[in-house]
Short mmCIF file of C-alpha atoms in Angstrom, two decimals:
data_model
loop_
_atom_site.label_atom_id
_atom_site.label_comp_id
_atom_site.label_asym_id
_atom_site.label_seq_id
_atom_site.Cartn_x
_atom_site.Cartn_y
_atom_site.Cartn_z
CA UNK A 1 34.46 40.88 -29.41
CA UNK A 2 36.93 44.18 -28.39
CA UNK A 3 38.46 43.58 -32.02
CA UNK A 4 35.49 45.60 -33.61
CA UNK A 5 35.66 48.92 -32.46
CA UNK A 6 32.71 49.86 -30.43
CA UNK A 7 30.71 46.94 -31.97
CA UNK A 8 31.35 44.59 -28.97
CA UNK A 9 30.60 46.96 -26.24
CA UNK A 10 28.66 44.12 -24.59
CA UNK A 11 29.90 40.74 -24.91
CA UNK A 12 26.24 39.42 -24.03
CA UNK A 13 24.60 40.96 -27.24
CA UNK A 14 27.05 40.81 -30.15
CA UNK A 15 26.09 42.06 -33.67
CA UNK A 16 26.26 40.87 -37.11
CA UNK A 17 28.81 42.79 -38.97
CA UNK A 18 30.46 42.43 -42.49
CA UNK A 19 32.40 45.52 -42.88
CA UNK A 20 34.88 47.49 -40.38
CA UNK A 21 38.23 45.67 -39.84
CA UNK A 22 39.45 42.85 -42.18
CA UNK A 23 37.61 40.74 -40.21
CA UNK A 24 33.90 39.25 -41.51
CA UNK A 25 32.49 37.90 -38.58
CA UNK A 26 28.71 37.00 -38.43
CA UNK A 27 28.52 36.60 -34.57
CA UNK A 28 25.08 37.33 -32.57
CA UNK A 29 21.73 36.03 -32.64
CA UNK A 30 21.06 32.54 -34.60
CA UNK A 31 17.80 31.40 -36.52
CA UNK A 32 17.10 29.51 -32.80
CA UNK A 33 17.21 32.62 -31.22
CA UNK A 34 20.23 31.88 -29.25
CA UNK A 35 23.26 34.16 -29.04
CA UNK A 36 26.32 32.59 -30.43
CA UNK A 37 30.05 33.81 -29.64
CA UNK A 38 33.16 31.61 -29.00
CA UNK A 39 32.55 31.47 -25.51
CA UNK A 40 28.74 30.21 -25.41
CA UNK A 41 29.78 27.85 -28.25
CA UNK A 42 32.65 26.45 -25.89
CA UNK A 43 29.94 25.46 -23.50
CA UNK A 44 28.77 23.12 -25.91
CA UNK A 45 30.12 19.77 -25.38
CA UNK A 46 30.57 18.78 -28.81
CA UNK A 47 32.05 22.24 -29.49
CA UNK A 48 34.68 21.93 -26.52
CA UNK A 49 35.32 17.88 -27.77
CA UNK A 50 36.32 18.93 -31.27
CA UNK A 51 38.01 22.30 -30.06
CA UNK A 52 40.16 19.83 -27.50
CA UNK A 53 41.11 17.17 -29.95
CA UNK A 54 42.39 19.31 -32.53
CA UNK A 55 44.30 21.67 -30.08
CA UNK A 56 45.64 18.61 -27.96
CA UNK A 57 46.62 16.96 -31.43
CA UNK A 58 48.70 19.72 -32.91
CA UNK A 59 50.22 20.91 -29.37
CA UNK A 60 51.30 17.17 -28.78
CA UNK A 61 52.97 16.72 -31.92
CA UNK A 62 56.99 16.55 -32.20
CA UNK A 63 58.10 20.10 -33.42
CA UNK A 64 61.48 20.31 -35.02
CA UNK A 65 63.78 22.63 -36.59
CA UNK A 66 65.75 21.31 -39.32
CA UNK A 67 68.85 22.44 -41.41
CA UNK A 68 69.94 20.99 -44.59
CA UNK A 69 73.17 19.52 -45.02
CA UNK A 70 75.48 19.98 -48.11
CA UNK A 71 75.06 16.68 -49.50
CA UNK A 72 70.98 17.29 -49.53
CA UNK A 73 70.13 15.34 -46.51
CA UNK A 74 68.62 17.22 -43.31
CA UNK A 75 69.15 17.26 -39.29
CA UNK A 76 67.67 18.36 -36.69
CA UNK A 77 69.19 22.20 -35.79
CA UNK A 78 69.76 21.74 -32.21
CA UNK A 79 72.09 24.83 -31.80
CA UNK A 80 69.43 26.89 -33.34
CA UNK A 81 67.93 29.23 -30.68
CA UNK A 82 64.70 28.73 -32.40
CA UNK A 83 64.90 25.11 -31.91
CA UNK A 84 64.83 25.23 -28.18
CA UNK A 85 61.67 28.25 -28.51
CA UNK A 86 59.38 25.61 -30.48
CA UNK A 87 60.48 22.78 -29.03
CA UNK A 88 60.73 23.24 -25.43
CA UNK A 89 59.76 26.89 -23.87
CA UNK A 90 58.53 29.60 -26.55
CA UNK A 91 58.86 31.68 -23.38
CA UNK A 92 59.61 31.53 -19.73
CA UNK A 93 55.83 31.24 -18.66
CA UNK A 94 55.17 28.28 -20.79
CA UNK A 95 55.49 25.16 -22.07
CA UNK A 96 55.59 24.25 -26.30
CA UNK A 97 52.42 22.42 -25.73
CA UNK A 98 51.02 25.16 -23.60
CA UNK A 99 51.70 27.61 -26.03
CA UNK A 100 50.42 25.73 -29.34
CA UNK A 101 47.35 24.46 -27.79
CA UNK A 102 46.50 28.22 -26.87
CA UNK A 103 47.05 29.25 -30.26
CA UNK A 104 45.30 26.52 -31.93
CA UNK A 105 42.23 26.91 -29.82
CA UNK A 106 42.20 30.79 -30.84
CA UNK A 107 42.65 29.39 -34.24
CA UNK A 108 39.64 27.18 -33.98
CA UNK A 109 37.32 29.64 -32.22
CA UNK A 110 38.09 33.04 -33.93
CA UNK A 111 40.30 31.76 -37.25
CA UNK A 112 43.01 33.67 -36.11
CA UNK A 113 45.87 33.04 -33.71
CA UNK A 114 48.45 35.73 -32.99
CA UNK A 115 51.84 35.73 -31.04
CA UNK A 116 54.13 38.76 -30.29
CA UNK A 117 57.48 38.13 -31.52
CA UNK A 118 60.46 39.35 -29.08
CA UNK A 119 63.80 39.60 -30.80
CA UNK A 120 66.76 40.90 -29.25
CA UNK A 121 69.39 43.60 -30.65
CA UNK A 122 70.51 41.22 -33.44
CA UNK A 123 67.05 40.38 -34.77
CA UNK A 124 67.01 36.88 -33.23
CA UNK A 125 63.62 35.36 -32.10
CA UNK A 126 64.13 34.89 -28.22
CA UNK A 127 60.57 34.64 -27.10
CA UNK A 128 56.90 34.19 -28.36
CA UNK A 129 53.81 35.33 -26.13
CA UNK A 130 50.10 34.59 -27.30
CA UNK A 131 47.85 37.59 -28.27
CA UNK A 132 44.05 37.49 -27.72
CA UNK A 133 42.50 37.33 -31.03
CA UNK A 134 39.25 39.52 -29.88
CA UNK A 135 41.74 42.42 -29.09
CA UNK A 136 43.54 42.69 -32.38
CA UNK A 137 42.77 44.48 -35.41
CA UNK A 138 44.89 44.07 -38.75
CA UNK A 139 44.27 46.93 -41.25
CA UNK A 140 46.71 48.71 -43.76
CA UNK A 141 48.09 52.30 -43.60
CA UNK A 142 47.90 55.02 -46.36
CA UNK A 143 51.10 53.27 -48.27
CA UNK A 144 49.35 50.08 -48.04
CA UNK A 145 51.51 48.12 -45.66
CA UNK A 146 49.93 45.56 -43.11
CA UNK A 147 49.98 46.97 -39.43
CA UNK A 148 48.44 45.05 -36.36
CA UNK A 149 46.68 47.13 -33.76
CA UNK A 150 46.36 45.34 -30.31
CA UNK A 151 44.32 46.53 -27.07
CA UNK A 152 46.14 45.68 -24.02
CA UNK A 153 44.99 44.10 -20.93
CA UNK A 154 46.17 43.66 -17.22
CA UNK A 155 46.28 39.79 -18.11
CA UNK A 156 48.74 40.32 -21.03
CA UNK A 157 52.33 39.80 -20.19
CA UNK A 158 54.49 43.01 -19.78
CA UNK A 159 55.91 43.17 -22.86
CA UNK A 160 54.07 46.22 -24.25
CA UNK A 161 53.13 49.51 -22.94
CA UNK A 162 50.38 51.48 -23.73
CA UNK A 163 46.54 50.89 -23.94
CA UNK A 164 46.62 50.37 -27.63
CA UNK A 165 50.05 49.08 -29.23
CA UNK A 166 50.59 49.26 -32.90
CA UNK A 167 52.70 46.12 -34.21
CA UNK A 168 54.47 45.49 -37.51
CA UNK A 169 54.40 42.19 -39.18
CA UNK A 170 57.98 41.65 -38.03
CA UNK A 171 56.62 41.69 -34.50
CA UNK A 172 53.65 39.05 -34.92
CA UNK A 173 53.43 35.53 -35.80
CA UNK A 174 50.24 35.49 -37.31
CA UNK A 175 48.44 32.32 -38.17
CA UNK A 176 45.14 32.49 -40.38
CA UNK A 177 42.39 29.87 -41.05
CA UNK A 178 40.22 30.10 -43.96
CA UNK A 179 39.37 33.82 -45.18
CA UNK A 180 38.00 36.19 -47.79
CA UNK A 181 41.32 37.98 -48.53
CA UNK A 182 43.95 35.32 -47.79
CA UNK A 183 45.03 37.54 -44.97
CA UNK A 184 42.82 37.25 -41.98
CA UNK A 185 40.73 34.01 -41.52
CA UNK A 186 37.16 34.07 -40.34
CA UNK A 187 35.59 31.99 -37.57
CA UNK A 188 34.59 28.66 -37.71
CA UNK A 189 31.92 29.19 -34.80
CA UNK A 190 30.62 32.65 -36.38
CA UNK A 191 30.13 31.03 -39.99
CA UNK A 192 28.27 28.14 -38.41
CA UNK A 193 26.40 30.22 -35.60
CA UNK A 194 22.48 28.47 -36.58
CA UNK A 195 23.84 24.71 -36.47
CA UNK A 196 25.32 25.63 -32.87
CA UNK A 197 22.53 27.77 -31.92
CA UNK A 198 20.14 25.08 -32.67
CA UNK A 199 22.39 22.60 -30.35
CA UNK A 200 22.46 25.43 -27.73
CA UNK A 201 18.37 25.85 -28.09
CA UNK A 202 18.05 21.85 -27.84
CA UNK A 203 20.04 21.69 -24.81
CA UNK A 204 18.46 24.40 -22.87
CA UNK A 205 15.13 22.88 -24.01
CA UNK A 206 16.06 19.50 -22.26
CA UNK A 207 17.37 21.55 -19.22
CA UNK A 208 13.92 23.19 -18.70
CA UNK A 209 11.67 20.25 -19.64
CA UNK A 210 12.92 18.59 -16.40
CA UNK A 211 13.59 21.58 -14.13
CA UNK A 212 10.02 23.16 -15.15
CA UNK A 213 8.01 20.44 -16.60
CA UNK A 214 5.10 19.17 -14.72
CA UNK A 215 4.46 15.29 -14.81
CA UNK A 216 1.19 15.50 -15.50
CA UNK A 217 1.22 18.36 -17.62
CA UNK A 218 -1.80 20.00 -19.74
CA UNK A 219 -4.70 22.42 -18.79
CA UNK A 220 -6.82 22.23 -15.41
CA UNK A 221 -10.32 22.46 -16.19
CA UNK A 222 -13.27 23.61 -13.85
CA UNK A 223 -17.11 23.48 -14.44
CA UNK A 224 -17.44 26.75 -12.75
CA UNK A 225 -15.67 30.16 -12.47
CA UNK A 226 -12.54 30.76 -10.36
CA UNK A 227 -12.20 33.65 -8.23
CA UNK A 228 -8.19 33.04 -7.98
CA UNK A 229 -7.00 30.66 -10.97
CA UNK A 230 -3.41 31.43 -10.05
CA UNK A 231 -3.93 30.17 -6.75
CA UNK A 232 -4.93 26.78 -8.18
CA UNK A 233 -2.11 26.73 -10.57
CA UNK A 234 0.52 27.73 -8.30
CA UNK A 235 -0.83 24.84 -5.82
CA UNK A 236 -0.65 22.32 -8.92
CA UNK A 237 2.95 23.36 -9.56
CA UNK A 238 4.14 22.87 -6.25
CA UNK A 239 2.87 19.52 -6.31
CA UNK A 240 3.82 18.30 -9.21
CA UNK A 241 6.60 20.66 -11.05
CA UNK A 242 10.00 19.84 -11.53
CA UNK A 243 11.53 16.42 -12.13
CA UNK A 244 11.43 15.62 -8.27
CA UNK A 245 7.69 15.74 -8.42
CA UNK A 246 7.53 13.20 -11.53
CA UNK A 247 4.92 10.42 -11.81
CA UNK A 248 3.01 11.32 -8.44
CA UNK A 249 -0.40 10.90 -8.21
CA UNK A 250 -2.95 13.64 -8.84
CA UNK A 251 -6.04 14.09 -6.78
CA UNK A 252 -8.58 16.35 -8.31
CA UNK A 253 -11.05 18.17 -6.40
CA UNK A 254 -14.45 20.18 -6.92
CA UNK A 255 -14.70 18.77 -10.67
CA UNK A 256 -11.40 19.95 -11.82
CA UNK A 257 -10.17 18.09 -15.00
CA UNK A 258 -6.69 17.46 -16.40
CA UNK A 259 -6.25 17.17 -20.12
CA UNK A 260 -2.43 16.94 -21.01
CA UNK A 261 -1.22 18.63 -24.26
CA UNK A 262 2.31 18.07 -23.84
CA UNK A 263 4.26 15.54 -26.28
CA UNK A 264 7.17 13.21 -25.06
CA UNK A 265 10.54 14.56 -25.99
CA UNK A 266 10.94 11.16 -28.18
CA UNK A 267 7.47 12.30 -30.28
CA UNK A 268 9.04 15.61 -30.69
CA UNK A 269 12.38 14.10 -32.00
CA UNK A 270 14.29 15.92 -29.54
CA UNK A 271 16.98 13.14 -28.96
CA UNK A 272 17.42 12.87 -32.50
CA UNK A 273 17.96 16.71 -32.95
CA UNK A 274 20.56 16.64 -30.16
CA UNK A 275 22.27 13.80 -31.70
CA UNK A 276 21.83 15.28 -34.95
CA UNK A 277 23.71 18.33 -33.83
CA UNK A 278 26.57 16.60 -32.25
CA UNK A 279 27.12 15.23 -36.24
CA UNK A 280 26.67 18.93 -37.53
CA UNK A 281 29.41 20.50 -35.09
CA UNK A 282 31.83 17.53 -35.95
CA UNK A 283 31.35 18.32 -39.36
CA UNK A 284 32.30 21.85 -38.86
CA UNK A 285 35.58 20.92 -37.25
CA UNK A 286 36.05 17.98 -39.59
CA UNK A 287 36.37 15.61 -36.66
CA UNK A 288 35.39 11.91 -36.96
CA UNK A 289 32.07 11.77 -34.72
CA UNK A 290 33.86 8.46 -32.90
CA UNK A 291 36.28 11.00 -31.69
CA UNK A 292 33.55 13.25 -29.86
CA UNK A 293 31.74 9.84 -28.29
CA UNK A 294 29.23 9.20 -31.08
CA UNK A 295 30.34 5.28 -31.84
CA UNK A 296 27.32 4.23 -33.56
CA UNK A 297 28.75 4.24 -37.33
CA UNK A 298 32.19 3.01 -36.13
CA UNK A 299 33.37 -0.49 -35.78
CA UNK A 300 36.85 -2.06 -35.41
CA UNK A 301 37.14 -2.48 -39.03
CA UNK A 302 36.71 1.40 -39.73
CA UNK A 303 37.77 3.07 -36.75
CA UNK A 304 41.69 2.83 -37.79
CA UNK A 305 41.13 3.81 -41.43
CA UNK A 306 38.74 7.05 -39.98
CA UNK A 307 42.01 7.83 -37.67
CA UNK A 308 44.08 8.01 -40.50
CA UNK A 309 41.88 9.90 -42.58
CA UNK A 310 41.66 12.44 -39.26
CA UNK A 311 45.55 12.96 -39.97
CA UNK A 312 45.45 13.26 -43.35
CA UNK A 313 42.29 15.19 -44.05
CA UNK A 314 41.74 17.20 -40.66
CA UNK A 315 45.23 17.57 -39.01
CA UNK A 316 47.32 18.24 -42.23
CA UNK A 317 46.33 21.50 -43.34
CA UNK A 318 46.21 22.70 -40.01
CA UNK A 319 49.80 21.95 -39.77
CA UNK A 320 50.53 23.47 -42.92
CA UNK A 321 49.45 26.59 -42.03
CA UNK A 322 51.55 26.44 -38.76
CA UNK A 323 54.74 25.48 -40.57
CA UNK A 324 54.42 27.84 -43.23
CA UNK A 325 53.56 30.97 -40.79
CA UNK A 326 56.29 30.06 -38.44
CA UNK A 327 58.73 29.66 -41.60
CA UNK A 328 57.48 33.04 -43.21
CA UNK A 329 57.63 34.79 -39.53
CA UNK A 330 60.49 33.45 -37.38
CA UNK A 331 63.09 32.73 -39.88
CA UNK A 332 65.33 35.22 -41.77
CA UNK A 333 65.74 35.82 -45.23
CA UNK A 334 69.13 34.09 -45.39
CA UNK A 335 67.96 31.16 -42.91
CA UNK A 336 64.87 30.35 -45.42
CA UNK A 337 67.50 28.77 -47.98
CA UNK A 338 69.08 26.41 -45.41
CA UNK A 339 66.28 26.08 -42.35
CA UNK A 340 62.48 24.32 -42.23
CA UNK A 341 59.93 23.80 -39.94
CA UNK A 342 58.31 20.32 -39.61
CA UNK A 343 55.77 18.45 -37.46
CA UNK A 344 56.50 15.00 -36.97
CA UNK A 345 53.09 13.12 -37.74
CA UNK A 346 54.55 9.21 -37.95
CA UNK A 347 53.61 8.63 -34.46
CA UNK A 348 49.94 9.18 -35.80
CA UNK A 349 50.09 7.22 -38.79
CA UNK A 350 52.00 4.36 -37.58
CA UNK A 351 49.13 2.00 -37.19
CA UNK A 352 48.75 -1.35 -34.66
CA UNK A 353 51.97 -3.06 -33.87
CA UNK A 354 51.75 -5.98 -36.46
CA UNK A 355 51.16 -3.68 -39.11
CA UNK A 356 54.21 -1.43 -37.92
CA UNK A 357 56.69 -4.73 -38.10
CA UNK A 358 55.48 -5.43 -41.26
CA UNK A 359 56.23 -2.13 -42.84
CA UNK A 360 59.61 -2.08 -41.15
CA UNK A 361 60.54 -5.58 -42.28
CA UNK A 362 59.40 -4.50 -45.97
CA UNK A 363 61.44 -1.23 -45.48
CA UNK A 364 64.40 -3.17 -43.99
CA UNK A 365 64.46 -5.91 -46.86
CA UNK A 366 64.56 -3.19 -49.34
CA UNK A 367 67.50 -1.34 -48.12
CA UNK A 368 65.73 2.24 -47.32
CA UNK A 369 65.78 1.65 -43.66
CA UNK A 370 68.15 0.67 -41.46
CA UNK A 371 68.15 -1.22 -37.90
CA UNK A 372 68.45 2.40 -36.15
CA UNK A 373 66.08 3.82 -38.31
CA UNK A 374 63.41 1.82 -37.28
CA UNK A 375 64.67 1.63 -33.82
CA UNK A 376 64.53 5.52 -33.72
CA UNK A 377 61.06 5.19 -34.55
CA UNK A 378 60.11 2.98 -31.99
CA UNK A 379 61.44 5.05 -29.34
CA UNK A 380 64.34 2.48 -28.68
CA UNK A 381 68.40 2.64 -28.16
CA UNK A 382 70.65 2.81 -31.10
CA UNK A 383 72.64 0.04 -32.00
CA UNK A 384 76.48 1.26 -32.39
CA UNK A 385 77.48 1.55 -35.61
CA UNK A 386 80.43 -0.84 -35.68
CA UNK A 387 77.98 -3.75 -34.66
CA UNK A 388 75.87 -2.77 -37.88
CA UNK A 389 73.12 -0.71 -36.60
CA UNK A 390 73.46 1.60 -39.25
CA UNK A 391 73.80 -0.81 -42.32
CA UNK A 392 71.50 -0.77 -45.34
CA UNK A 393 70.63 -4.06 -46.33
CA UNK A 394 69.41 -5.42 -49.75
CA UNK A 395 67.67 -8.96 -50.65
CA UNK A 396 70.17 -10.88 -52.47
CA UNK A 397 67.87 -12.02 -55.36
CA UNK A 398 66.77 -8.67 -55.97
CA UNK A 399 68.80 -6.80 -58.84
CA UNK A 400 68.24 -4.10 -61.72
CA UNK A 401 66.82 -5.40 -64.76
CA UNK A 402 69.78 -4.14 -66.97
CA UNK A 403 71.93 -6.51 -64.58
CA UNK A 404 69.72 -9.65 -65.26
CA UNK A 405 72.17 -12.61 -65.57
CA UNK A 406 75.11 -10.90 -64.44
CA UNK A 407 75.90 -13.40 -62.05
CA UNK A 408 75.56 -16.06 -64.14
CA UNK A 409 77.61 -14.32 -66.89
CA UNK A 410 80.50 -14.45 -64.13
CA UNK A 411 80.14 -17.88 -63.40
CA UNK A 412 80.61 -18.70 -66.62
CA UNK A 413 83.77 -16.64 -67.13
CA UNK A 414 85.23 -18.03 -64.03
CA UNK A 415 84.36 -21.88 -65.24
CA UNK A 416 86.26 -20.74 -68.73
CA UNK A 417 89.31 -19.46 -66.95
CA UNK A 418 89.43 -22.52 -64.95
CA UNK A 419 89.55 -24.52 -68.00
CA UNK A 420 92.39 -22.12 -69.54
CA UNK A 421 94.22 -22.81 -66.60
CA UNK A 422 94.08 -26.63 -66.55
CA UNK A 423 94.85 -26.60 -70.21
CA UNK A 424 97.90 -24.63 -69.70
CA UNK A 425 99.29 -26.69 -66.89
CA UNK A 426 101.92 -29.30 -67.53
CA UNK A 427 100.98 -32.85 -67.38
CA UNK A 428 101.45 -34.08 -63.65
CA UNK A 429 100.85 -31.00 -62.00
#
C-alpha cells in the first residue's frame, strides 16, 4: 500500500505495521503462509461476493437530500445542487451508482473511503471524485489540525496538480470504518488476514492437488539400487501425474513396488475446511451465508428473516456512516439546520406482496397513510387530490377513550330536544 511511506515499495511483499500514519494495518504474511492484501483477498470468491453484495446494496438504494418545512414536515430538496450530485451524477464521468459502489468497495477493503470535493467560488459543491485509499495519508500538522496528503497518479482525474497534494478536510469527503482513534478506520481484510490466508491456502491446495497429484501416488520401491532414480520418477509422473491421467492402470517392472502414502481430501477434511472458511469470511462482513451461495442452514421460513436482519444489522451501520459523513462534509453550517441526507431502505424491508398489502391495509384503516402514500411506495401513479387520493381515513368504531359514549350522549340529547318540541307544538299541528 502506497499510503505508508516506503513501507509498501513492493505490493507483493507487504510488511506488518503498527505505527506510521493514522492507519494501523496488519497486512502481510498470514499464519497459513499466504500473503494477504486487498487485491489477493478479492481473488477469493467469498470475499468478492461479500464486497459485491454490500457495495451494490448501498449503491442501489435511493439517496435523497431532504429539506425541513416550517410546519415540521419534510420534502425532497430537488432544487438544491447537491441533490443532483448525490442522486444522479457526482461528476461528469460517473453515475451515482458507480460512485457509491466504488467508495463502498474502498470502505470494505481498506476501511476508509475518500472523495475529493470540488467547489465553486461560492463554496457550493459542484463535483465529487473518488480517491484511492492506498495513496492517502491522514496526519495532523503542528497546530493539531487534520490534513490529507494524497499521492497522485496518471489514472486520476485531472483535478489536482503535483505528485503529492495536500488537502484540507474542507476538500475531502472521508467515510471511515471501525477504527482505533475515531478518525481513520482499519481494514477488515487486514484484521482478518489469517482467516482469509487459510482460505487462500486451502484453495491453492485443491488446485495443486488436481494439477500435480499422481493417481495412484506414493513411494516407488525397487529391490536393488537404481543408477538414475530421477529418470524413473519422471517417467512415472509423465504417465500418471495430473488430473488428465487419473485412474490409469499402472504397470510395474523390475520388481518395483508402489506404496501409496497420501490421503484423500475428504479424509483430510479438505472440503469441510473450505466450507468453514466461507462462513468465516461471511462472518467478517456480517453477510448471511445464503447470500454468498451457502444454503445449507437456510429455508423458505428463515431466509426472509435473515434478509431483514441483513438490512438492520449489516447495511444500516454502513448507511449511517455514509449519511453522517455526507451531512458533515457537504452541507454548510447554515444548511445543516434545514437539510439532511437519507437513504431509503423501505424497498428492502417491504417483504412479500401479501405482507405488504396487509400492512398497507392496517395503515390505511388507522389513518396514518393515504392512498397516494401507499401508491408511491408501490411505484404507482398518484390519484388526483380532488378524487380523494390524499384523504386520511379512520375506522368509525375507533374513538379516543375520553370520548367513549359521546355518540350515545349526542343521540340522547337529540331525542330529548325532539320530545320538547313535540310538547311545545299546538294540538293538531
